[in-house]
Coordinates of C-alpha atoms and ligand atoms in Angstrom, one line a residue:
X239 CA -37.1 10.0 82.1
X240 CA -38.6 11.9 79.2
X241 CA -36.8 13.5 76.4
X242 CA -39.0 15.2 73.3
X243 CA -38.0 16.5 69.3
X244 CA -40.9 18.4 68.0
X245 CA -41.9 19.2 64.5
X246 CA -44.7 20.6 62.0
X247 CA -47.8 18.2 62.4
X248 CA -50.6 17.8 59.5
X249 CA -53.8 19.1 59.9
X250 CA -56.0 17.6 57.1
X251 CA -57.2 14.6 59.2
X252 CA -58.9 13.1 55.6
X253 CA -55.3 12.0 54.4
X254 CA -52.7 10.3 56.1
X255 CA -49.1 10.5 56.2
X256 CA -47.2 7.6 56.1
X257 CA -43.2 6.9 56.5
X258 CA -41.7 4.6 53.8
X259 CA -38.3 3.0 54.1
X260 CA -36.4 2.5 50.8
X261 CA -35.9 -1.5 49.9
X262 CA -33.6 -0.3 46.4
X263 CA -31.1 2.0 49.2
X264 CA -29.7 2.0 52.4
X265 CA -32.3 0.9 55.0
X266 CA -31.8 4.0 56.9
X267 CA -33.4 6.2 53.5
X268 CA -36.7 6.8 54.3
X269 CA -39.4 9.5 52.6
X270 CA -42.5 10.8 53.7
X271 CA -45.7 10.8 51.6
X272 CA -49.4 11.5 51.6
X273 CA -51.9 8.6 51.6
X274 CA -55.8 9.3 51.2
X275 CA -56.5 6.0 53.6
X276 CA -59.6 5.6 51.9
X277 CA -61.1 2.9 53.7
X278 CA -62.3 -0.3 50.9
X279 CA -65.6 -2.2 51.6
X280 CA -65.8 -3.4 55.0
X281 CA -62.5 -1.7 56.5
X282 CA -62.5 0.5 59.0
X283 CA -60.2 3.4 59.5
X284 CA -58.1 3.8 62.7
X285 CA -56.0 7.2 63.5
X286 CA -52.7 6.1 65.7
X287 CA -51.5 8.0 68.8
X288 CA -48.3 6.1 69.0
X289 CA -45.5 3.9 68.3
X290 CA -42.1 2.7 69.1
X291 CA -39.0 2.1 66.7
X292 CA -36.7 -0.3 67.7
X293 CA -34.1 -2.7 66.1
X294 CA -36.5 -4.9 65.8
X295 CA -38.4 -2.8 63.1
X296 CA -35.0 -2.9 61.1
X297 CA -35.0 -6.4 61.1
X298 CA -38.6 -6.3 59.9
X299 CA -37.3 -4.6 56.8
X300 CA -34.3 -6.3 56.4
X301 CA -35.7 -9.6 56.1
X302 CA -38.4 -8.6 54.5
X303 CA -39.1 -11.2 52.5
X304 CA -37.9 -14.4 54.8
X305 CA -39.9 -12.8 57.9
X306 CA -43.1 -11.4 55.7
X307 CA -43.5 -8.0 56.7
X308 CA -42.7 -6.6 53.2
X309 CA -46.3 -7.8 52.2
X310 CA -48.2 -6.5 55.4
X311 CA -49.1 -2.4 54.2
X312 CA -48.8 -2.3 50.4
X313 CA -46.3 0.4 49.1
X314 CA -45.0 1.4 46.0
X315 CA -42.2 -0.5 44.3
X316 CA -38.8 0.4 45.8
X317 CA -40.7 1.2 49.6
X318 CA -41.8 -0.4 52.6
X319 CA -44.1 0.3 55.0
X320 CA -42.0 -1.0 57.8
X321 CA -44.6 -2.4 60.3
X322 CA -44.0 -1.1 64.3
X323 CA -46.2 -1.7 67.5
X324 CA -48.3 1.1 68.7
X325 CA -51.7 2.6 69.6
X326 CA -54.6 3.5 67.6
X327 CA -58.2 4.2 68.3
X328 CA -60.8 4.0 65.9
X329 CA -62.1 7.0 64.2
X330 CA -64.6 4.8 61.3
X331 CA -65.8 1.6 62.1
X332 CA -67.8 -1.2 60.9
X333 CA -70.8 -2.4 62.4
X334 CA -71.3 -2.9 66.1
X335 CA -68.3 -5.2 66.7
X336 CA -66.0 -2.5 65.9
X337 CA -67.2 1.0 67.0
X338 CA -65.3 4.6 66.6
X339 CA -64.0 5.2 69.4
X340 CA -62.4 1.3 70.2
X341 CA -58.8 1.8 71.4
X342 CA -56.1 -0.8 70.8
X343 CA -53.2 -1.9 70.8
X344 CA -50.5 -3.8 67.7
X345 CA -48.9 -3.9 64.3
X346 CA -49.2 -0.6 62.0
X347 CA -47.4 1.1 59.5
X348 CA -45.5 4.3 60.3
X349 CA -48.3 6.3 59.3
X350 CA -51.2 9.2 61.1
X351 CA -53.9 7.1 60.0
X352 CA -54.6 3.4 58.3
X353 CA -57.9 1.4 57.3
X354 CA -57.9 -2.6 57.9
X355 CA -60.4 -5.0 58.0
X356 CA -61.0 -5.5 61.5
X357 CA -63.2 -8.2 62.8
X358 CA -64.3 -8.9 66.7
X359 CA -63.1 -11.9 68.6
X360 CA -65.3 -13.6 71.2
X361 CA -62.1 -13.1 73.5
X362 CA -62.9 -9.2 73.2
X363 CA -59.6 -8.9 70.8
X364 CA -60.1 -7.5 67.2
X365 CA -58.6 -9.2 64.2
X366 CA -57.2 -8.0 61.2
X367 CA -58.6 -10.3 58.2
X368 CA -57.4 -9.0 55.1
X369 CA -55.6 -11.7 52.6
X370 CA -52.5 -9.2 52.1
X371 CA -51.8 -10.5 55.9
X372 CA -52.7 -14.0 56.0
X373 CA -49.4 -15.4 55.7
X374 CA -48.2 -13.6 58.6
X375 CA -48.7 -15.4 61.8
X376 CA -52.0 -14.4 64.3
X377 CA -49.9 -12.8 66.8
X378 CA -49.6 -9.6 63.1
X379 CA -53.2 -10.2 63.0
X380 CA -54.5 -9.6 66.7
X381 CA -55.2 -6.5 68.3
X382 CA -55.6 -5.8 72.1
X383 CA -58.6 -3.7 73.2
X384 CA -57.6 -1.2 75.9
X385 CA -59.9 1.0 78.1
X386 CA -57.7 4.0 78.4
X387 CA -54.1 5.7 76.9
X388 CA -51.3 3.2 78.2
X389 CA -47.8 4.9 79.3
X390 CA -46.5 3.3 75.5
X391 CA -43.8 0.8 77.3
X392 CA -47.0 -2.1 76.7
X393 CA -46.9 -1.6 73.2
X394 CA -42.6 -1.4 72.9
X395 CA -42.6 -4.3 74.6
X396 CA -45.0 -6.4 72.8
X397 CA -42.4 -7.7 70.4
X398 CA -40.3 -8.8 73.3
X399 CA -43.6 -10.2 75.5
X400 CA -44.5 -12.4 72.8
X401 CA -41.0 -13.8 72.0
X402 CA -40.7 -14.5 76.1
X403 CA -44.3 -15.8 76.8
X404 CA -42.5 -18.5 74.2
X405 CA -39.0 -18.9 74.7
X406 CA -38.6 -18.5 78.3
X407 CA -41.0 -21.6 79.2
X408 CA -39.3 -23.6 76.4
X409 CA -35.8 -23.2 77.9
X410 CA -37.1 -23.6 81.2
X411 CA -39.1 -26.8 80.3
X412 CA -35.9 -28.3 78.4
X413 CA -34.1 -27.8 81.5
X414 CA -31.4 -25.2 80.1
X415 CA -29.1 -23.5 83.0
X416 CA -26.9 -21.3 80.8
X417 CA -27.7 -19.1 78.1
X418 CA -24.9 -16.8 75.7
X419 CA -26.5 -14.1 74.4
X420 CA -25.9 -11.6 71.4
X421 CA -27.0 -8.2 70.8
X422 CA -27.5 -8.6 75.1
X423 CA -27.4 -4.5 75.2
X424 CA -30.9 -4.8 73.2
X425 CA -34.4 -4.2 75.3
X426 CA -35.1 -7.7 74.0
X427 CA -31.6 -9.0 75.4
X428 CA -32.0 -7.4 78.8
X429 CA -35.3 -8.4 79.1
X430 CA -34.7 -12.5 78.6
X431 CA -31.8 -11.9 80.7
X432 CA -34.1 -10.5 83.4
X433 CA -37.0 -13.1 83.1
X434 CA -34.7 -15.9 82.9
X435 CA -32.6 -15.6 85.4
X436 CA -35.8 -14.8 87.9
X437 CA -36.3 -18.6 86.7
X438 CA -33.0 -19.6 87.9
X439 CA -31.4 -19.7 84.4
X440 CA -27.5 -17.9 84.3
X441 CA -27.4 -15.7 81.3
X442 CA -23.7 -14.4 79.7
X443 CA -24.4 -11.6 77.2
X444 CA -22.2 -10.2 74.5
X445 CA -22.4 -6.3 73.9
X446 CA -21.1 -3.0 71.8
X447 CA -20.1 -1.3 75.2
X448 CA -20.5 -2.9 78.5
X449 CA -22.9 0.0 80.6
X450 CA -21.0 1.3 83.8
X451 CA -23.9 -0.2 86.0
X452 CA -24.8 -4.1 84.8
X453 CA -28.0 -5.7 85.6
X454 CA -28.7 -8.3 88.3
X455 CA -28.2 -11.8 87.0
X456 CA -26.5 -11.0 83.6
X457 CA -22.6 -11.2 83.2
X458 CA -21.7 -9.1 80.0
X459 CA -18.6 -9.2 77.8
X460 CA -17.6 -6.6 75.2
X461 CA -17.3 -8.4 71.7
X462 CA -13.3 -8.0 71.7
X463 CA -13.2 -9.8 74.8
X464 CA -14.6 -12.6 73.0
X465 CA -11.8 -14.6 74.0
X466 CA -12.3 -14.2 77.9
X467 CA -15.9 -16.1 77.9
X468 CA -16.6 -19.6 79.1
X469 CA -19.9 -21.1 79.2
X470 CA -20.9 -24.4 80.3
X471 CA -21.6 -27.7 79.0
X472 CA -25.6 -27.2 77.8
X473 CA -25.3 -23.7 77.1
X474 CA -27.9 -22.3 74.4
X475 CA -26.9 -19.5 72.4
X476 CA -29.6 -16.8 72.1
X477 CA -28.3 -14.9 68.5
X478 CA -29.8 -11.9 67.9
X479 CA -27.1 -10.3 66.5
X480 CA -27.6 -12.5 63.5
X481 CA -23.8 -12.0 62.3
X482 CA -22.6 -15.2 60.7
X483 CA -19.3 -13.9 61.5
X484 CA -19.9 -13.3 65.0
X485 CA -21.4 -17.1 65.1
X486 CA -18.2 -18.4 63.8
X487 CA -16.5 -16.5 66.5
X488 CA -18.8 -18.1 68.8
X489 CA -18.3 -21.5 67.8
X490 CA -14.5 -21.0 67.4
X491 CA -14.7 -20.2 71.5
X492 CA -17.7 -22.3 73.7
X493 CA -18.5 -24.4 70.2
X494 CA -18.3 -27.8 72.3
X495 CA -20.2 -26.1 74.8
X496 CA -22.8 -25.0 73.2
X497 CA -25.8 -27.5 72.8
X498 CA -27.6 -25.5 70.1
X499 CA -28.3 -21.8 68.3
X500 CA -31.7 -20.0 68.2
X501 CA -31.3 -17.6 65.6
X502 CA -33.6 -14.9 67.4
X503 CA -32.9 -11.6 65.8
X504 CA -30.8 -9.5 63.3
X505 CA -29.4 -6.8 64.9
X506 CA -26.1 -7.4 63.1
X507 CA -27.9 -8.4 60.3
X508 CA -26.7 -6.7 57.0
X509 CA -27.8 -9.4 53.8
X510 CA -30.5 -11.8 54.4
X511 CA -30.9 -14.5 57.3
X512 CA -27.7 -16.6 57.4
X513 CA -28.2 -20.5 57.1
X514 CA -29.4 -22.5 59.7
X515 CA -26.0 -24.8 59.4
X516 CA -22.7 -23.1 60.6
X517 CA -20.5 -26.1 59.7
X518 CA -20.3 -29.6 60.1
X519 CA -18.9 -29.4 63.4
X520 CA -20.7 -26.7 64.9
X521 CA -24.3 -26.6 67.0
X522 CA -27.1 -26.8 65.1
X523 CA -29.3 -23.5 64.6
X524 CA -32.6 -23.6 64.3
X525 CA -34.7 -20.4 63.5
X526 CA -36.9 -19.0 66.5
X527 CA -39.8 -16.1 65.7
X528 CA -42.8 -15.5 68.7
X529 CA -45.3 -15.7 66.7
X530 CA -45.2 -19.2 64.6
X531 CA -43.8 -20.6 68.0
X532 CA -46.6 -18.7 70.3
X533 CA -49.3 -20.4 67.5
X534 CA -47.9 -23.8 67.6
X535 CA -48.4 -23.3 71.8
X536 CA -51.9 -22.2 71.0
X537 CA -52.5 -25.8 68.8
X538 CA -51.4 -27.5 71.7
X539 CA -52.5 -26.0 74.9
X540 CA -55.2 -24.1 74.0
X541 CA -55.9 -20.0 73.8
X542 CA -56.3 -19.9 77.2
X543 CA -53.2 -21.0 77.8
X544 CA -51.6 -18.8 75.7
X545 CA -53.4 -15.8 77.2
X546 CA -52.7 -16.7 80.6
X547 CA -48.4 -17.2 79.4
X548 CA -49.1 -13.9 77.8
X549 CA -50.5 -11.6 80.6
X550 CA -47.9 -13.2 83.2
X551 CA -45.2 -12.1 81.1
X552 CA -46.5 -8.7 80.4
X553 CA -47.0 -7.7 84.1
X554 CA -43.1 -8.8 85.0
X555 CA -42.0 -7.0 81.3
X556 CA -43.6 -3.8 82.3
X557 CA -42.6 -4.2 85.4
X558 CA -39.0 -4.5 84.6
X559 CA -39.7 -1.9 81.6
X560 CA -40.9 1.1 83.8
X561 CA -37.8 0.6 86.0
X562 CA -35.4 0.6 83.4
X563 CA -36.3 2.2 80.2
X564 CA -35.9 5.7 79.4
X565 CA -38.6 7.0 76.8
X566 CA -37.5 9.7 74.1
X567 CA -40.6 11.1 72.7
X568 CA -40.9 12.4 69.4
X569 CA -43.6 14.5 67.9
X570 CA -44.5 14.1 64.2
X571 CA -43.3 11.7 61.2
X572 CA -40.6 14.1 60.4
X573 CA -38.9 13.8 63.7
X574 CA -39.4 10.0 63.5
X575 CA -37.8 10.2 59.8
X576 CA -34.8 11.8 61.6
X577 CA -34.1 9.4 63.8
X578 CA -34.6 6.1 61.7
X579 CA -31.2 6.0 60.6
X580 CA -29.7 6.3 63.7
X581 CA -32.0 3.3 64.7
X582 CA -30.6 1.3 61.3
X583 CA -27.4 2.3 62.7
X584 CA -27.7 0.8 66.3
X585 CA -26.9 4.5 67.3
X586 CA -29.4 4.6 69.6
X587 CA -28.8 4.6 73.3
X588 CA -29.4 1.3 74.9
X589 CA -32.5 0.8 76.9
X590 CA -34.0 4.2 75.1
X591 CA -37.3 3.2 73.5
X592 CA -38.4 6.4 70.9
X593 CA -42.3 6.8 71.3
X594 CA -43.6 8.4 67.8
X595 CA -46.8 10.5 68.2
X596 CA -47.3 10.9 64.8
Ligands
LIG246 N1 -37.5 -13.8 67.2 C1 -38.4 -13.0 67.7 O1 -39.5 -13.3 67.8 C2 -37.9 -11.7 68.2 C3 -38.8 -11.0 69.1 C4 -38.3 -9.8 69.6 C5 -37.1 -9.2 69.2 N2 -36.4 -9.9 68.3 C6 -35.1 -9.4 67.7 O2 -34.3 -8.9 68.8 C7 -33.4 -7.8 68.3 C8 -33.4 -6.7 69.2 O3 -34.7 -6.0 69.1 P1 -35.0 -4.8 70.2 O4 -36.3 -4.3 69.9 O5 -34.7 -5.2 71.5 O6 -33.9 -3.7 69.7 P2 -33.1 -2.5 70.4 O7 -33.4 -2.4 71.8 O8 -33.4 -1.3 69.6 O9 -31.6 -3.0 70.1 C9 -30.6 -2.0 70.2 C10 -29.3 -2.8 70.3 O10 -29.1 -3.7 69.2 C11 -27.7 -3.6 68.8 N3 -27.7 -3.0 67.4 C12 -28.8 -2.6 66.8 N4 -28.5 -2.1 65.6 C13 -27.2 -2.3 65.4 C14 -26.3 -2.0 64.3 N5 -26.7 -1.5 63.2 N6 -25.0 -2.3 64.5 C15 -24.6 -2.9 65.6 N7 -25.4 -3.2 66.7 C16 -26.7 -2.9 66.6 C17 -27.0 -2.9 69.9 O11 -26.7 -3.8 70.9 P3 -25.3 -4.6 71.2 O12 -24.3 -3.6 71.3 O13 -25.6 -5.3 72.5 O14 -25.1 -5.6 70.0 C18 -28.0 -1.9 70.3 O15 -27.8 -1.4 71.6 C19 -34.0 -7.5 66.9 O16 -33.1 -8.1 65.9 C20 -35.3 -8.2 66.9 O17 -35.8 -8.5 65.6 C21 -36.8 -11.1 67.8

């Protein structure tokens, strides 16, 4: 299903507009401004077609500084360029490796237009090798060449394809049977629900509103009925609520059942990144992002590896994506800017994915 907000579009292609969200103000303050995107020496300029927001965009901005997306497009003190997934093509490029005309698909700013130093890969990918992103991890640098306009539900996705090429093999491997999840109403919880129980793994989720129709292989609790869940012996808790208060909840119910925490997300999230100890007596939590995990994969088995984990996830994702997502289109930056705060807010509907055209 396809729902669409329109708005006044720019015409001078030579400037972009970009979306900044305020870091001094509530996340959900945002202002649009007017960029030149002059490209420096050896950049090439790329004009995007799309992208998605999602929750996980707000996380990218709330934990700015732990994460290191603050650093990836310089803005102004006080602002953020808060990075999303979309689709770009490029309209100046450098050299032969990276023509006008190239089409792909990854991290951007909220913006019409952006220049980066691109560089070709001899896996056909491009990658971004400017020093402002180095301390981000390759999966923020890399950029997937595609041949023709995708539907948009491959680049909403990537965020949740690259955390599940991961974290879905490692649980498996480790020989987990149960999973708790937070924040299970989220494309990202629905998802790992849907891959890992296809791998024989039983997932209990934890939600705002349990949905009238559930989904096959995932038992969901509201958050007030807390109180009603049991999990087994083993069980690994999948936070991406990110609420230490909700953790404690957690602990104070299936803590003895709980073998450990993977602090995946920060839906909940309102300061910064609570610690990774809960207590002495509760599970340990260790930290869990794609991208340093999906490199550390790529050390040990190889890129091939990692592609092959990669493009097996993304066929089942988009499988499960064009089945159950519904796509709200929006046309322009100042339609985008509306809805942002809803998105800081949660108010968006679960399983809607917004699809910018900017
Ligand atoms: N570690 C990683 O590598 C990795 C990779 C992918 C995603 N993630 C994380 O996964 C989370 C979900 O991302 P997504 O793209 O799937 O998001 P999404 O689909 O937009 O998530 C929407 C859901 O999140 C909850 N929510 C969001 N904002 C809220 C708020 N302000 N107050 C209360 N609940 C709120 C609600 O679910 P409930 O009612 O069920 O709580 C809502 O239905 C993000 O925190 C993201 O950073 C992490």
């Amino acid at each position: 299903m396809t729902m669409t907000s329109r708005s006044s579009r720019p015409a001078d292609r030579s400037c972009s507009r970009v979306l900044e969200v305020s870091t001094t103000d509530d996340p959900g303050t945002s202002r649009i401004i007017e960029d030149p995107a002059v490209p420096g020496r050896g950049e090439s300029v790329l004009r995007l077609h799309q992208f998605a927001m999602t929750s996980n965009n707000v996380s990218y901005v709330r934990a700015r500084e732990q994460l290191g997306h603050g650093r990836a497009f310089p803005a102004a003190p006080g602002w953020m360029r808060a990075p999303v997934w979309g689709e770009a093509t490029v309209v100046d490029g450098v050299g032969d490796g990276v023509p006008a005309g190239t089409r792909v698909i990854g991290y951007f700013p909220m913006a019409g237009s952006v220049a980066m130093s691109l560089e070709p890969r001899t896996d056909g990918t491009l990658v971004e090798t400017s020093a402002r992103r180095a301390h981000l991890a390759p999966v923020y640098q890399h950029y997937r060449v595609v041949d023709a306009p995708t539907d948009g539900l491959e680049f909403a996705t990537l965020h949740i394809e690259a955390l599940a090429s991961a974290l879905v093999p490692d649980l498996v491997g480790a020989g987990v049977d149960h999973v708790l999840i937070s924040s299970a109403g989220s494309k990202t919880g629905q998802a790992l629900a849907f891959l890992l129980s296809r791998e024989g793994v039983a997932c209990t989720g934890l939600t705002r509103d349990r949905p009238a129709v559930g989904q096959d292989g995932l038992t969901l609790f509201e958050y007030q009925e807390l109180s009603s869940v049991a999990v087994p012996p083993g069980t690994v808790f999948l936070d991406l609520a990110g609420d230490p208060q909700l953790r404690a909840r957690v602990v104070a119910q299936c803590g003895g059942a709980v073998a450990y925490m993977l602090a995946l997300g920060g839906t909940r999230l309102t300061g910064s990144i609570p610690p990774q100890q809960t207590g002495p007596a509760a599970p340990p939590v260790r930290r869990y992002s794609a991208g340093p995990r999906l490199a550390e994969v790529e050390r040990e088995r190889g890129a091939e590896a990692v592609r092959l984990l990669r493009d097996r996830t993304r066929q089942r994702l988009l499988a499960w994506a064009r089945e159950q997502l519904v796509v709200r289109r929006l046309d322009g930056l100042a339609a985008a800017a509306a809805v942002w705060p809803t998105i800081v807010r949660g108010g968006h509907g679960a399983g809607e994915v917004c699809l910018v055209a900017p």
